[in-house]
Amino acid sequence: MLIGAAIYWCEGGKAKPWRPHDCRIKFVNSDPMLVGLFLRFLDALGVPAADRRYRVSIHETADAPAAVRWWAGVIGVPAERFQPTSLKRHRPLTTRKNVGADYRGCLTVHVVGASRVYWRIEGIMKGMTDEDPARDR
């Protein structure tokens, strides 16, 4: 549980001072092991598979359908359950290193209606760091 909360806090979306009520669960990563660990964390929290949404984000010059199929195989979810792929526009001036057959973009895992899950993660993190916002003011 502690590791799952920590990787989410490092790699997931968080509420910000300018949008404090934005308590969505959105995890984005290109490392299959880290994604798998996060999905196991969601399992441990009791998040139903039906509440999870998946989307591949990838450069438009890559093979997006192949990346979706690859990620679907990695996480064991049918490719048909994935949301439309998010394509990043190619900038010719940028020299990208993530090219070739091994480039599969990032996987976004979004949990629908997850405010309570977000608060649990935030609570775990505050407990691990001994953070007390009221005391720190």
Tab-separated table of N, CA and C in Angstrom:
chain	number	residue	atom	x	y	z
A	1	MET	N	0.828	-1.194	0.000
A	1	MET	CA	0.000	0.000	0.000
A	1	MET	C	0.871	1.255	0.000
A	2	LEU	N	1.927	1.240	0.809
A	2	LEU	CA	2.788	2.418	0.901
A	2	LEU	C	3.491	2.698	-0.429
A	3	ILE	N	3.994	1.645	-1.063
A	3	ILE	CA	4.679	1.825	-2.340
A	3	ILE	C	3.702	2.300	-3.410
A	4	GLY	N	2.522	1.728	-3.442
A	4	GLY	CA	1.507	2.150	-4.414
A	4	GLY	C	1.149	3.611	-4.255
A	5	ALA	N	0.951	4.044	-3.013
A	5	ALA	CA	0.637	5.460	-2.768
A	5	ALA	C	1.798	6.346	-3.193
A	6	ALA	N	3.017	5.907	-2.909
A	6	ALA	CA	4.190	6.716	-3.253
A	6	ALA	C	4.371	6.835	-4.764
A	7	ILE	N	4.187	5.744	-5.500
A	7	ILE	CA	4.367	5.872	-6.951
A	7	ILE	C	3.256	6.730	-7.546
A	8	TYR	N	2.044	6.630	-6.974
A	8	TYR	CA	0.991	7.518	-7.478
A	8	TYR	C	1.368	8.975	-7.203
A	9	TRP	N	1.842	9.249	-6.001
A	9	TRP	CA	2.170	10.635	-5.631
A	9	TRP	C	3.300	11.179	-6.502
A	10	CYS	N	4.179	10.303	-6.961
A	10	CYS	CA	5.271	10.728	-7.854
A	10	CYS	C	4.800	10.888	-9.296
A	11	GLU	N	3.980	9.977	-9.771
A	11	GLU	CA	3.653	9.911	-11.199
A	11	GLU	C	2.197	10.234	-11.532
A	12	GLY	N	1.347	10.390	-10.540
A	12	GLY	CA	-0.064	10.626	-10.806
A	12	GLY	C	-0.449	12.087	-10.685
A	13	GLY	N	-1.651	12.389	-11.137
A	13	GLY	CA	-2.167	13.748	-11.038
A	13	GLY	C	-2.605	14.053	-9.621
A	14	LYS	N	-2.395	15.286	-9.207
A	14	LYS	CA	-2.757	15.697	-7.844
A	14	LYS	C	-3.510	17.017	-7.859
A	15	ALA	N	-4.302	17.241	-6.815
A	15	ALA	CA	-4.963	18.526	-6.641
A	15	ALA	C	-3.881	19.585	-6.426
A	16	LYS	N	-4.142	20.779	-6.926
A	16	LYS	CA	-3.187	21.882	-6.810
A	16	LYS	C	-3.835	23.016	-6.015
A	17	PRO	N	-3.037	23.939	-5.490
A	17	PRO	CA	-3.629	25.062	-4.752
A	17	PRO	C	-4.662	25.839	-5.572
A	18	TRP	N	-4.456	25.934	-6.893
A	18	TRP	CA	-5.389	26.667	-7.734
A	18	TRP	C	-6.580	25.819	-8.182
A	19	ARG	N	-6.559	24.508	-7.889
A	19	ARG	CA	-7.702	23.618	-8.120
A	19	ARG	C	-7.716	22.535	-7.045
A	20	PRO	N	-8.013	22.959	-5.806
A	20	PRO	CA	-7.898	22.036	-4.663
A	20	PRO	C	-8.910	20.893	-4.658
A	21	HIS	N	-9.982	21.009	-5.425
A	21	HIS	CA	-11.007	19.961	-5.406
A	21	HIS	C	-10.887	19.009	-6.593
A	22	ASP	N	-9.775	19.097	-7.312
A	22	ASP	CA	-9.530	18.226	-8.457
A	22	ASP	C	-8.912	16.930	-7.946
A	23	CYS	N	-9.749	16.062	-7.428
A	23	CYS	CA	-9.284	14.839	-6.763
A	23	CYS	C	-9.524	13.616	-7.646
A	24	ARG	N	-9.014	13.687	-8.863
A	24	ARG	CA	-9.151	12.560	-9.786
A	24	ARG	C	-7.923	11.657	-9.685
A	25	ILE	N	-8.112	10.400	-10.044
A	25	ILE	CA	-6.994	9.465	-10.113
A	25	ILE	C	-6.614	9.336	-11.577
A	26	LYS	N	-5.422	9.826	-11.899
A	26	LYS	CA	-4.898	9.746	-13.265
A	26	LYS	C	-3.409	9.453	-13.157
A	27	PHE	N	-3.023	8.282	-13.622
A	27	PHE	CA	-1.637	7.814	-13.541
A	27	PHE	C	-1.118	7.626	-14.955
A	28	VAL	N	0.022	8.224	-15.267
A	28	VAL	CA	0.605	8.128	-16.605
A	28	VAL	C	2.047	7.659	-16.483
A	29	ASN	N	2.389	6.596	-17.254
A	29	ASN	CA	3.764	6.129	-17.216
A	29	ASN	C	4.052	5.269	-18.437
A	30	SER	N	5.334	5.175	-18.782
A	30	SER	CA	5.747	4.355	-19.920
A	30	SER	C	6.435	3.058	-19.476
A	31	ASP	N	6.598	2.874	-18.181
A	31	ASP	CA	7.283	1.692	-17.658
A	31	ASP	C	6.249	0.619	-17.310
A	32	PRO	N	6.253	-0.503	-18.028
A	32	PRO	CA	5.261	-1.553	-17.774
A	32	PRO	C	5.278	-2.077	-16.335
A	33	MET	N	6.458	-2.150	-15.719
A	33	MET	CA	6.516	-2.651	-14.333
A	33	MET	C	5.832	-1.672	-13.380
A	34	LEU	N	6.045	-0.384	-13.580
A	34	LEU	CA	5.436	0.622	-12.714
A	34	LEU	C	3.921	0.656	-12.917
A	35	VAL	N	3.486	0.544	-14.167
A	35	VAL	CA	2.047	0.493	-14.449
A	35	VAL	C	1.440	-0.733	-13.776
A	36	GLY	N	2.101	-1.880	-13.893
A	36	GLY	CA	1.596	-3.099	-13.253
A	36	GLY	C	1.504	-2.964	-11.745
A	37	LEU	N	2.506	-2.348	-11.156
A	37	LEU	CA	2.487	-2.122	-9.712
A	37	LEU	C	1.331	-1.217	-9.322
A	38	PHE	N	1.088	-0.172	-10.110
A	38	PHE	CA	-0.028	0.732	-9.818
A	38	PHE	C	-1.366	-0.006	-9.933
A	39	LEU	N	-1.506	-0.855	-10.935
A	39	LEU	CA	-2.761	-1.607	-11.079
A	39	LEU	C	-2.965	-2.565	-9.904
A	40	ARG	N	-1.887	-3.171	-9.405
A	40	ARG	CA	-1.990	-4.023	-8.211
A	40	ARG	C	-2.408	-3.191	-6.998
A	41	PHE	N	-1.916	-1.965	-6.922
A	41	PHE	CA	-2.306	-1.044	-5.852
A	41	PHE	C	-3.809	-0.755	-5.930
A	42	LEU	N	-4.319	-0.505	-7.135
A	42	LEU	CA	-5.762	-0.278	-7.284
A	42	LEU	C	-6.547	-1.512	-6.853
A	43	ASP	N	-6.031	-2.697	-7.181
A	43	ASP	CA	-6.669	-3.942	-6.737
A	43	ASP	C	-6.729	-3.981	-5.208
A	44	ALA	N	-5.607	-3.641	-4.559
A	44	ALA	CA	-5.542	-3.670	-3.093
A	44	ALA	C	-6.496	-2.665	-2.464
A	45	LEU	N	-6.740	-1.565	-3.168
A	45	LEU	CA	-7.686	-0.562	-2.666
A	45	LEU	C	-9.134	-0.945	-2.945
A	46	GLY	N	-9.330	-2.010	-3.712
A	46	GLY	CA	-10.689	-2.452	-4.024
A	46	GLY	C	-11.333	-1.685	-5.165
A	47	VAL	N	-10.535	-1.069	-6.032
A	47	VAL	CA	-11.080	-0.330	-7.173
A	47	VAL	C	-11.519	-1.333	-8.237
A	48	PRO	N	-12.812	-1.363	-8.569
A	48	PRO	CA	-13.292	-2.334	-9.558
A	48	PRO	C	-12.697	-2.092	-10.943
A	49	ALA	N	-12.473	-3.162	-11.676
A	49	ALA	CA	-11.939	-3.055	-13.039
A	49	ALA	C	-12.853	-2.210	-13.922
A	50	ALA	N	-14.151	-2.263	-13.666
A	50	ALA	CA	-15.106	-1.499	-14.474
A	50	ALA	C	-14.939	0.010	-14.309
A	51	ASP	N	-14.303	0.447	-13.237
A	51	ASP	CA	-14.102	1.881	-12.990
A	51	ASP	C	-12.790	2.404	-13.570
A	52	ARG	N	-12.055	1.553	-14.245
A	52	ARG	CA	-10.747	1.941	-14.781
A	52	ARG	C	-10.852	2.208	-16.278
A	53	ARG	N	-10.219	3.294	-16.707
A	53	ARG	CA	-10.164	3.653	-18.118
A	53	ARG	C	-8.696	3.701	-18.543
A	54	TYR	N	-8.435	3.282	-19.768
A	54	TYR	CA	-7.063	3.209	-20.272
A	54	TYR	C	-6.958	3.984	-21.575
A	55	ARG	N	-5.840	4.688	-21.722
A	55	ARG	CA	-5.587	5.438	-22.953
A	55	ARG	C	-4.081	5.470	-23.207
A	56	VAL	N	-3.702	5.215	-24.449
A	56	VAL	CA	-2.304	5.323	-24.842
A	56	VAL	C	-2.066	6.746	-25.352
A	57	SER	N	-0.963	7.344	-24.922
A	57	SER	CA	-0.507	8.630	-25.432
A	57	SER	C	0.796	8.361	-26.165
A	58	ILE	N	0.857	8.792	-27.418
A	58	ILE	CA	2.010	8.440	-28.242
A	58	ILE	C	2.194	9.485	-29.335
A	59	HIS	N	3.407	9.591	-29.839
A	59	HIS	CA	3.678	10.519	-30.942
A	59	HIS	C	2.968	10.039	-32.204
A	60	GLU	N	2.503	11.000	-32.991
A	60	GLU	CA	1.722	10.673	-34.191
A	60	GLU	C	2.523	9.899	-35.243
A	61	THR	N	3.836	9.951	-35.174
A	61	THR	CA	4.661	9.235	-36.146
A	61	THR	C	4.869	7.763	-35.770
A	62	ALA	N	4.405	7.370	-34.596
A	62	ALA	CA	4.575	5.981	-34.140
A	62	ALA	C	3.379	5.129	-34.580
A	63	ASP	N	3.475	3.842	-34.354
A	63	ASP	CA	2.399	2.904	-34.692
A	63	ASP	C	1.442	2.813	-33.503
A	64	ALA	N	0.468	3.707	-33.480
A	64	ALA	CA	-0.460	3.796	-32.349
A	64	ALA	C	-1.290	2.518	-32.152
A	65	PRO	N	-1.882	1.937	-33.202
A	65	PRO	CA	-2.652	0.702	-32.981
A	65	PRO	C	-1.804	-0.434	-32.393
A	66	ALA	N	-0.551	-0.536	-32.842
A	66	ALA	CA	0.330	-1.573	-32.285
A	66	ALA	C	0.625	-1.289	-30.819
A	67	ALA	N	0.783	-0.019	-30.469
A	67	ALA	CA	1.043	0.343	-29.067
A	67	ALA	C	-0.149	-0.004	-28.180
A	68	VAL	N	-1.351	0.237	-28.667
A	68	VAL	CA	-2.557	-0.119	-27.894
A	68	VAL	C	-2.610	-1.622	-27.679
A	69	ARG	N	-2.360	-2.378	-28.728
A	69	ARG	CA	-2.376	-3.846	-28.595
A	69	ARG	C	-1.305	-4.312	-27.616
A	70	TRP	N	-0.127	-3.691	-27.670
A	70	TRP	CA	0.965	-4.069	-26.774
A	70	TRP	C	0.582	-3.786	-25.324
A	71	TRP	N	0.096	-2.571	-25.051
A	71	TRP	CA	-0.292	-2.226	-23.683
A	71	TRP	C	-1.446	-3.113	-23.200
A	72	ALA	N	-2.389	-3.408	-24.075
A	72	ALA	CA	-3.507	-4.285	-23.704
A	72	ALA	C	-2.979	-5.644	-23.257
A	73	GLY	N	-1.992	-6.168	-23.976
A	73	GLY	CA	-1.389	-7.445	-23.588
A	73	GLY	C	-0.644	-7.353	-22.271
A	74	VAL	N	0.050	-6.245	-22.054
A	74	VAL	CA	0.825	-6.060	-20.821
A	74	VAL	C	-0.088	-6.062	-19.602
A	75	ILE	N	-1.218	-5.354	-19.691
A	75	ILE	CA	-2.086	-5.227	-18.507
A	75	ILE	C	-3.229	-6.239	-18.495
A	76	GLY	N	-3.358	-7.031	-19.563
A	76	GLY	CA	-4.384	-8.069	-19.588
A	76	GLY	C	-5.798	-7.534	-19.734
A	77	VAL	N	-5.949	-6.490	-20.527
A	77	VAL	CA	-7.258	-5.885	-20.780
A	77	VAL	C	-7.459	-5.856	-22.292
A	78	PRO	N	-8.644	-6.217	-22.790
A	78	PRO	CA	-8.854	-6.187	-24.244
A	78	PRO	C	-8.637	-4.777	-24.810
A	79	ALA	N	-8.023	-4.707	-25.980
A	79	ALA	CA	-7.753	-3.417	-26.623
A	79	ALA	C	-9.045	-2.631	-26.867
A	80	GLU	N	-10.144	-3.324	-27.015
A	80	GLU	CA	-11.435	-2.656	-27.250
A	80	GLU	C	-11.869	-1.814	-26.055
A	81	ARG	N	-11.327	-2.095	-24.884
A	81	ARG	CA	-11.682	-1.333	-23.687
A	81	ARG	C	-10.901	-0.026	-23.575
A	82	PHE	N	-9.929	0.187	-24.451
A	82	PHE	CA	-9.122	1.402	-24.406
A	82	PHE	C	-9.886	2.567	-25.016
A	83	GLN	N	-9.689	3.736	-24.450
A	83	GLN	CA	-10.254	4.954	-25.018
A	83	GLN	C	-9.423	5.353	-26.233
A	84	PRO	N	-9.920	6.279	-27.049
A	84	PRO	CA	-9.151	6.692	-28.226
A	84	PRO	C	-7.748	7.171	-27.840
A	85	THR	N	-6.801	6.841	-28.668
A	85	THR	CA	-5.405	7.195	-28.428
A	85	THR	C	-5.209	8.697	-28.496
A	86	SER	N	-4.373	9.196	-27.606
A	86	SER	CA	-4.006	10.612	-27.594
A	86	SER	C	-2.695	10.752	-28.373
A	87	LEU	N	-2.748	11.504	-29.473
A	87	LEU	CA	-1.572	11.657	-30.326
A	87	LEU	C	-0.867	12.975	-30.063
A	88	LYS	N	0.437	12.884	-29.901
A	88	LYS	CA	1.259	14.075	-29.709
A	88	LYS	C	1.801	14.484	-31.071
A	89	ARG	N	1.639	15.751	-31.404
A	89	ARG	CA	2.113	16.273	-32.689
A	89	ARG	C	3.628	16.191	-32.790
A	90	HIS	N	4.083	15.836	-33.975
A	90	HIS	CA	5.517	15.730	-34.232
A	90	HIS	C	6.114	17.116	-34.434
A	91	ARG	N	7.240	17.382	-33.771
A	91	ARG	CA	7.972	18.640	-33.950
A	91	ARG	C	9.304	18.293	-34.606
A	92	PRO	N	9.448	18.628	-35.878
A	92	PRO	CA	10.670	18.246	-36.599
A	92	PRO	C	11.954	18.776	-35.964
A	93	LEU	N	11.878	19.879	-35.220
A	93	LEU	CA	13.075	20.450	-34.620
A	93	LEU	C	13.565	19.664	-33.408
A	94	THR	N	12.722	18.827	-32.858
A	94	THR	CA	13.077	18.043	-31.679
A	94	THR	C	13.720	16.726	-32.112
A	95	THR	N	14.838	16.400	-31.513
A	95	THR	CA	15.496	15.121	-31.786
A	95	THR	C	15.058	14.138	-30.702
A	96	ARG	N	14.081	13.302	-31.055
A	96	ARG	CA	13.541	12.347	-30.099
A	96	ARG	C	14.401	11.099	-30.042
A	97	LYS	N	14.532	10.574	-28.848
A	97	LYS	CA	15.251	9.317	-28.645
A	97	LYS	C	14.286	8.135	-28.594
A	98	ASN	N	13.019	8.407	-28.263
A	98	ASN	CA	12.028	7.336	-28.124
A	98	ASN	C	11.363	7.076	-29.482
A	99	VAL	N	12.092	6.382	-30.337
A	99	VAL	CA	11.603	6.040	-31.669
A	99	VAL	C	11.866	4.560	-31.912
A	100	GLY	N	11.317	4.036	-32.981
A	100	GLY	CA	11.577	2.650	-33.342
A	100	GLY	C	10.498	1.703	-32.860
A	101	ALA	N	10.707	0.437	-33.129
A	101	ALA	CA	9.712	-0.599	-32.831
A	101	ALA	C	9.459	-0.758	-31.335
A	102	ASP	N	10.430	-0.405	-30.509
A	102	ASP	CA	10.262	-0.564	-29.063
A	102	ASP	C	9.521	0.604	-28.410
A	103	TYR	N	9.231	1.658	-29.164
A	103	TYR	CA	8.527	2.813	-28.603
A	103	TYR	C	7.032	2.526	-28.581
A	104	ARG	N	6.455	2.559	-27.387
A	104	ARG	CA	5.031	2.233	-27.232
A	104	ARG	C	4.261	3.310	-26.477
A	105	GLY	N	4.861	4.487	-26.343
A	105	GLY	CA	4.177	5.603	-25.703
A	105	GLY	C	3.980	5.394	-24.216
A	106	CYS	N	3.047	6.137	-23.680
A	106	CYS	CA	2.701	6.048	-22.256
A	106	CYS	C	1.290	5.512	-22.122
A	107	LEU	N	1.038	4.851	-21.009
A	107	LEU	CA	-0.317	4.410	-20.702
A	107	LEU	C	-0.870	5.306	-19.610
A	108	THR	N	-2.076	5.811	-19.835
A	108	THR	CA	-2.790	6.567	-18.819
A	108	THR	C	-3.848	5.656	-18.211
A	109	VAL	N	-3.861	5.591	-16.891
A	109	VAL	CA	-4.892	4.854	-16.164
A	109	VAL	C	-5.698	5.895	-15.400
A	110	HIS	N	-6.987	5.964	-15.693
A	110	HIS	CA	-7.878	6.919	-15.044
A	110	HIS	C	-8.950	6.129	-14.302
A	111	VAL	N	-9.233	6.515	-13.075
A	111	VAL	CA	-10.269	5.848	-12.291
A	111	VAL	C	-11.470	6.785	-12.209
A	112	VAL	N	-12.608	6.286	-12.638
A	112	VAL	CA	-13.835	7.076	-12.652
A	112	VAL	C	-14.374	7.240	-11.232
A	113	GLY	N	-14.785	8.461	-10.894
A	113	GLY	CA	-15.415	8.729	-9.593
A	113	GLY	C	-14.560	8.323	-8.415
A	114	ALA	N	-13.306	8.753	-8.403
A	114	ALA	CA	-12.354	8.230	-7.425
A	114	ALA	C	-11.955	9.225	-6.336
A	115	SER	N	-12.802	10.173	-6.001
A	115	SER	CA	-12.425	11.144	-4.960
A	115	SER	C	-12.024	10.458	-3.662
A	116	ARG	N	-12.798	9.479	-3.237
A	116	ARG	CA	-12.472	8.788	-1.971
A	116	ARG	C	-11.147	8.044	-2.068
A	117	VAL	N	-10.870	7.456	-3.217
A	117	VAL	CA	-9.591	6.769	-3.415
A	117	VAL	C	-8.460	7.791	-3.358
A	118	TYR	N	-8.659	8.932	-3.996
A	118	TYR	CA	-7.652	9.993	-3.970
A	118	TYR	C	-7.372	10.419	-2.528
A	119	TRP	N	-8.420	10.606	-1.738
A	119	TRP	CA	-8.237	11.035	-0.343
A	119	TRP	C	-7.506	9.963	0.462
A	120	ARG	N	-7.763	8.686	0.161
A	120	ARG	CA	-7.025	7.613	0.844
A	120	ARG	C	-5.543	7.691	0.523
A	121	ILE	N	-5.223	7.898	-0.754
A	121	ILE	CA	-3.823	8.007	-1.159
A	121	ILE	C	-3.179	9.217	-0.492
A	122	GLU	N	-3.872	10.331	-0.507
A	122	GLU	CA	-3.350	11.541	0.132
A	122	GLU	C	-3.110	11.304	1.626
A	123	GLY	N	-4.026	10.600	2.263
A	123	GLY	CA	-3.872	10.291	3.686
A	123	GLY	C	-2.680	9.390	3.962
A	124	ILE	N	-2.480	8.392	3.104
A	124	ILE	CA	-1.312	7.515	3.255
A	124	ILE	C	-0.037	8.331	3.138
A	125	MET	N	0.014	9.214	2.144
A	125	MET	CA	1.205	10.039	1.941
A	125	MET	C	1.447	10.982	3.110
A	126	LYS	N	0.391	11.588	3.622
A	126	LYS	CA	0.546	12.487	4.774
A	126	LYS	C	1.027	11.705	5.987
A	127	GLY	N	0.531	10.476	6.143
A	127	GLY	CA	0.977	9.642	7.252
A	127	GLY	C	2.441	9.246	7.136
A	128	MET	N	2.888	8.982	5.915
A	128	MET	CA	4.295	8.594	5.720
A	128	MET	C	5.238	9.768	5.891
A	129	THR	N	4.764	10.963	5.585
A	129	THR	CA	5.650	12.133	5.639
A	129	THR	C	5.452	12.950	6.901
A	130	ASP	N	4.483	12.558	7.736
A	130	ASP	CA	4.161	13.306	8.957
A	130	ASP	C	3.788	14.747	8.627
A	131	GLU	N	3.149	14.929	7.475
A	131	GLU	CA	2.732	16.256	7.048
A	131	GLU	C	1.420	16.627	7.730
A	132	ASP	N	1.363	17.820	8.269
A	132	ASP	CA	0.140	18.326	8.871
A	132	ASP	C	-0.052	19.759	8.378
A	133	PRO	N	-0.877	19.913	7.298
A	133	PRO	CA	-1.050	21.238	6.716
A	133	PRO	C	-1.527	22.280	7.732
A	134	ALA	N	-2.378	21.891	8.681
A	134	ALA	CA	-2.863	22.849	9.674
A	134	ALA	C	-1.710	23.345	10.565
A	135	ARG	N	-0.822	22.428	10.944
A	135	ARG	CA	0.318	22.788	11.773
A	135	ARG	C	1.325	23.647	11.020
A	136	ASP	N	1.475	23.384	9.725
A	136	ASP	CA	2.496	24.055	8.929
A	136	ASP	C	2.134	25.479	8.530
A	137	ARG	N	0.913	25.911	8.811
A	137	ARG	CA	0.501	27.281	8.411
A	137	ARG	C	1.057	28.316	9.327
